[in-house]
CSV table of C-alpha atoms in Angstrom, one decimal:
chain,number,residue,atom,x,y,z
A,1,MET,CA,-33.3,-99.6,11.2
A,2,VAL,CA,-37.1,-98.4,10.0
A,3,ARG,CA,-39.7,-101.3,10.8
A,4,ALA,CA,-42.8,-102.0,8.6
A,5,ILE,CA,-46.2,-100.6,10.1
A,6,SER,CA,-48.0,-103.4,11.6
A,7,ILE,CA,-51.6,-104.4,10.8
A,8,ASN,CA,-54.3,-104.3,13.0
A,9,ARG,CA,-56.7,-105.4,10.8
A,10,LEU,CA,-57.3,-107.0,7.3
A,11,GLN,CA,-60.6,-107.2,5.6
A,12,ALA,CA,-61.5,-108.6,2.5
A,13,LYS,CA,-64.8,-109.3,0.8
A,14,LEU,CA,-64.8,-110.0,-2.7
A,15,THR,CA,-66.2,-112.0,-5.5
A,16,HIS,CA,-65.0,-112.8,-8.9
A,17,LYS,CA,-65.5,-114.9,-11.9
A,18,LEU,CA,-63.0,-117.1,-13.2
A,19,SER,CA,-63.0,-119.9,-15.7
A,20,GLY,CA,-64.2,-122.9,-13.4
A,21,LEU,CA,-64.5,-120.9,-10.4
A,22,GLU,CA,-66.6,-118.6,-8.7
A,23,LEU,CA,-64.4,-116.6,-5.5
A,24,ARG,CA,-66.7,-115.7,-2.8
A,25,VAL,CA,-64.8,-114.8,0.1
A,26,ASP,CA,-65.4,-112.7,3.4
A,27,PHE,CA,-62.9,-112.3,6.5
A,28,ALA,CA,-61.5,-109.8,8.5
A,29,VAL,CA,-58.7,-110.9,10.4
A,30,GLU,CA,-56.1,-109.1,12.8
A,31,GLY,CA,-52.4,-109.2,12.2
A,32,GLY,CA,-50.0,-112.1,12.7
A,33,MET,CA,-49.4,-115.3,10.4
A,34,ILE,CA,-52.3,-115.8,8.7
A,35,VAL,CA,-52.6,-119.1,6.5
A,36,LEU,CA,-55.1,-119.9,3.4
A,37,PHE,CA,-55.2,-123.5,3.4
A,38,GLY,CA,-57.3,-125.7,0.9
A,39,PRO,CA,-56.9,-128.0,-2.0
A,40,SER,CA,-55.2,-126.8,-5.2
A,41,GLY,CA,-57.6,-125.1,-7.6
A,42,CYS,CA,-59.9,-123.7,-4.4
A,43,GLY,CA,-59.1,-120.1,-5.0
A,44,LYS,CA,-56.4,-119.7,-2.4
A,45,THR,CA,-53.7,-117.8,-4.8
A,46,THR,CA,-56.7,-115.9,-6.6
A,47,THR,CA,-57.2,-114.5,-3.3
A,48,LEU,CA,-53.9,-113.6,-3.1
A,49,ASN,CA,-53.7,-111.7,-6.2
A,50,CYS,CA,-56.9,-109.9,-5.5
A,51,LEU,CA,-54.9,-108.3,-2.3
A,52,ALA,CA,-52.0,-107.7,-4.0
A,53,GLY,CA,-54.0,-105.8,-6.9
A,54,LEU,CA,-52.8,-108.4,-9.8
A,55,ILE,CA,-56.4,-109.3,-10.4
A,56,SER,CA,-59.3,-106.5,-9.8
A,57,PRO,CA,-62.4,-108.5,-8.4
A,58,ASP,CA,-65.7,-108.2,-10.1
A,59,SER,CA,-67.0,-106.6,-6.3
A,60,GLY,CA,-66.4,-106.2,-3.0
A,61,LEU,CA,-63.7,-104.4,-1.0
A,62,ILE,CA,-60.4,-104.9,0.5
A,63,GLN,CA,-59.0,-102.6,3.5
A,64,VAL,CA,-56.0,-102.7,5.4
A,65,ASN,CA,-56.7,-100.5,8.7
A,66,GLU,CA,-57.7,-97.3,7.3
A,67,LYS,CA,-56.4,-97.8,3.7
A,68,MET,CA,-58.8,-98.9,1.3
A,69,PHE,CA,-57.0,-100.8,-1.3
A,70,PHE,CA,-60.2,-101.8,-3.2
A,71,ASP,CA,-64.1,-100.5,-3.1
A,72,SER,CA,-66.0,-101.6,-6.2
A,73,GLN,CA,-68.9,-99.3,-5.4
A,74,ALA,CA,-66.7,-96.2,-4.4
A,75,ARG,CA,-64.8,-97.0,-8.1
A,76,ILE,CA,-61.2,-97.4,-5.6
A,77,ASN,CA,-58.8,-99.9,-6.9
A,78,LEU,CA,-55.1,-98.8,-5.9
A,79,SER,CA,-52.4,-100.2,-8.0
A,80,PRO,CA,-50.0,-102.6,-7.1
A,81,GLN,CA,-47.4,-100.5,-6.1
A,82,MET,CA,-49.4,-98.1,-4.1
A,83,ARG,CA,-50.8,-100.6,-2.0
A,84,ARG,CA,-47.2,-101.4,0.0
A,85,VAL,CA,-48.1,-105.3,-0.6
A,86,GLY,CA,-44.6,-107.8,-0.6
A,87,TYR,CA,-45.2,-111.0,-2.6
A,88,VAL,CA,-43.4,-114.2,-2.9
A,89,PHE,CA,-44.6,-116.3,-5.5
A,90,GLN,CA,-44.4,-120.2,-5.6
A,91,ASN,CA,-41.5,-120.1,-8.1
A,92,SER,CA,-39.3,-117.3,-6.6
A,93,ALA,CA,-39.6,-115.1,-9.6
A,94,LEU,CA,-35.8,-113.7,-8.9
A,95,PHE,CA,-34.3,-112.3,-12.0
A,96,PRO,CA,-31.8,-114.5,-13.3
A,97,HIS,CA,-29.2,-112.4,-15.0
A,98,LEU,CA,-28.9,-110.6,-11.6
A,99,ASP,CA,-27.1,-111.4,-8.8
A,100,VAL,CA,-28.4,-111.9,-5.4
A,101,ARG,CA,-27.7,-108.2,-4.2
A,102,ARG,CA,-29.1,-106.6,-7.3
A,103,ASN,CA,-32.2,-108.9,-7.0
A,104,ILE,CA,-32.5,-107.8,-3.3
A,105,LEU,CA,-32.3,-103.9,-4.1
A,106,PHE,CA,-34.7,-104.3,-7.3
A,107,GLY,CA,-37.6,-103.1,-5.9
A,108,ILE,CA,-35.6,-99.7,-3.9
A,109,ASP,CA,-33.4,-98.8,-6.4
A,110,ASP,CA,-34.6,-95.2,-5.9
A,111,TRP,CA,-33.5,-95.1,-2.6
A,112,ASN,CA,-30.4,-93.4,-1.4
A,113,LYS,CA,-27.1,-95.3,-1.7
A,114,GLU,CA,-26.8,-95.0,2.1
A,115,LYS,CA,-30.3,-96.1,2.8
A,116,GLN,CA,-30.0,-99.5,0.2
A,117,LYS,CA,-26.8,-100.1,2.1
A,118,GLN,CA,-28.5,-100.3,5.6
A,119,LYS,CA,-31.1,-102.2,4.3
A,120,LEU,CA,-29.1,-105.0,2.4
A,121,GLU,CA,-27.0,-105.6,5.3
A,122,TYR,CA,-29.9,-105.8,7.7
A,123,LEU,CA,-32.0,-108.3,5.1
A,124,VAL,CA,-29.0,-110.3,4.9
A,125,GLU,CA,-29.0,-110.8,8.3
A,126,LEU,CA,-32.1,-111.3,9.1
A,127,VAL,CA,-32.4,-114.1,6.4
A,128,HIS,CA,-28.8,-115.7,6.9
A,129,LEU,CA,-27.6,-114.9,3.2
A,130,ASN,CA,-24.0,-113.8,4.3
A,131,GLY,CA,-21.2,-114.7,1.3
A,132,LEU,CA,-23.9,-115.0,-1.1
A,133,LEU,CA,-24.4,-111.4,-2.5
A,134,ASP,CA,-22.6,-112.0,-5.7
A,135,ARG,CA,-24.0,-115.3,-6.6
A,136,ARG,CA,-27.0,-115.5,-9.3
A,137,PRO,CA,-29.9,-117.4,-8.5
A,138,ASP,CA,-28.6,-120.3,-10.9
A,139,GLN,CA,-25.5,-120.4,-8.1
A,140,LEU,CA,-27.8,-121.2,-5.1
A,141,SER,CA,-29.8,-124.0,-3.7
A,142,GLY,CA,-33.7,-123.8,-3.1
A,143,GLY,CA,-33.8,-122.8,0.4
A,144,GLN,CA,-31.3,-120.0,-0.4
A,145,ILE,CA,-33.6,-118.9,-3.6
A,146,GLN,CA,-36.8,-118.8,-1.1
A,147,ARG,CA,-34.5,-116.4,1.4
A,148,VAL,CA,-33.5,-114.0,-1.4
A,149,ALA,CA,-37.2,-113.8,-2.7
A,150,LEU,CA,-38.2,-113.1,1.1
A,151,ALA,CA,-35.7,-110.5,1.3
A,152,ARG,CA,-36.4,-108.8,-1.9
A,153,ALA,CA,-40.1,-108.7,-0.8
A,154,LEU,CA,-39.1,-107.2,2.5
A,155,ALA,CA,-36.8,-104.8,1.2
A,156,PRO,CA,-39.4,-102.0,0.6
A,157,GLU,CA,-40.8,-102.1,3.9
A,158,PRO,CA,-44.3,-103.6,2.8
A,159,GLN,CA,-47.1,-103.5,5.2
A,160,LEU,CA,-48.4,-107.0,4.1
A,161,LEU,CA,-46.6,-110.2,3.0
A,162,LEU,CA,-47.8,-112.5,0.8
A,163,LEU,CA,-46.6,-116.1,0.0
A,164,ASP,CA,-47.6,-118.3,-2.1
A,165,GLU,CA,-46.9,-121.8,-1.0
A,166,PRO,CA,-43.2,-120.7,-0.8
A,167,PHE,CA,-41.6,-124.1,0.3
A,168,SER,CA,-43.9,-126.5,-2.0
A,169,SER,CA,-40.5,-127.4,-4.0
A,170,LEU,CA,-38.5,-128.0,-1.1
A,171,ASP,CA,-37.9,-131.2,0.9
A,172,MET,CA,-39.8,-131.6,4.2
A,173,ASP,CA,-36.4,-130.9,6.6
A,174,LEU,CA,-35.8,-127.8,4.4
A,175,ARG,CA,-39.3,-126.8,4.7
A,176,SER,CA,-39.6,-126.9,8.3
A,177,GLN,CA,-36.4,-125.0,8.9
A,178,LEU,CA,-37.5,-122.3,6.7
A,179,ALA,CA,-41.3,-122.1,8.3
A,180,GLU,CA,-39.5,-121.7,11.6
A,181,GLU,CA,-37.5,-118.6,10.0
A,182,LEU,CA,-40.4,-117.1,8.5
A,183,CYS,CA,-42.3,-117.3,12.0
A,184,ARG,CA,-38.9,-115.6,13.0
A,185,VAL,CA,-38.6,-112.9,10.5
A,186,GLN,CA,-42.5,-112.3,10.9
A,187,ALA,CA,-41.9,-111.8,14.7
A,188,SER,CA,-39.0,-109.6,14.6
A,189,LEU,CA,-40.6,-107.5,11.6
A,190,GLU,CA,-44.0,-107.4,13.0
A,191,VAL,CA,-45.2,-107.7,9.1
A,192,PRO,CA,-48.4,-109.5,8.7
A,193,VAL,CA,-48.0,-112.5,6.7
A,194,ILE,CA,-50.8,-114.1,4.4
A,195,LEU,CA,-49.4,-117.8,3.4
A,196,VAL,CA,-51.1,-120.4,1.0
A,197,THR,CA,-50.6,-123.7,1.5
A,198,HIS,CA,-52.3,-127.4,1.0
A,199,SER,CA,-50.4,-128.5,3.8
A,200,LYS,CA,-51.7,-129.2,7.1
A,201,GLU,CA,-48.8,-129.7,8.8
A,202,GLU,CA,-47.3,-126.5,7.4
A,203,ALA,CA,-50.6,-124.7,8.4
A,204,ARG,CA,-50.2,-126.2,11.7
A,205,GLN,CA,-46.9,-124.9,12.3
A,206,LEU,CA,-47.0,-121.6,11.1
A,207,ALA,CA,-50.6,-120.1,11.6
A,208,ASP,CA,-52.2,-117.7,14.2
A,209,THR,CA,-55.3,-117.8,12.1
A,210,VAL,CA,-56.1,-120.4,9.2
A,211,ILE,CA,-58.8,-119.4,6.7
A,212,CYS,CA,-59.6,-122.7,5.2
A,213,MET,CA,-60.8,-122.6,1.4
A,214,GLU,CA,-63.0,-124.6,-0.7
A,215,ALA,CA,-64.4,-124.3,-4.4
A,216,GLY,CA,-64.0,-120.6,-4.3
A,217,LYS,CA,-65.1,-120.5,-0.5
A,218,ILE,CA,-64.6,-120.1,3.0
A,219,ARG,CA,-65.4,-123.3,4.8
A,220,ALA,CA,-63.9,-122.2,8.2
A,221,ALA,CA,-61.8,-119.9,9.7
A,222,GLY,CA,-60.2,-119.8,13.5
A,223,SER,CA,-56.9,-121.1,15.0
A,224,PRO,CA,-55.3,-124.3,13.7
A,225,ALA,CA,-56.8,-126.1,17.0
A,226,GLU,CA,-60.1,-124.9,15.9
A,227,VAL,CA,-60.0,-125.5,12.0
A,228,LEU,CA,-57.7,-128.4,11.2
């Protein structure tokens, strides 16, 4: 199985004005599990959307290793498809009319059938979806839905994975269990993850690096022990 390319460095220096918020972030981090931590409305999701290419910042740059995603001065702004970024949204955003199998394969439907089969089998084992491939989202538990969303995001072999409060709707025991599984998946695939949360407990459990945000700006950055 082809593994995703590990990121050694992610650099983002962005400004973006929204109604009621002016985003000004500037960070450079190594790979691993990176947590954006802060209260609701502080700019965490906006930052993710800029990284993914869903929002075009007013100015700045986004660079992953040697690949420039966005550079306002050089007029570079890669489409989301060209960035190879996986994104798990807070509400999972699964296609309700598709079963688990077709949800996972949605982003790689142009691959040949054998490669699709291999990738599907690999991800089913990785995120524990055995026996669920023929079910639709309305036949799944909350934890199962988040596992499918994670598998779908990983299927195209992204070089960066973004997670927007993926466990917020789950009870505490299930949140803790899925957080442990996410750490295992990240270590197995060596895919750098940027995860948004406003839970200190979740940040402490998951993060290699925590970026604390407040009112659109970075208040502190470092290890969980240093900044939380």
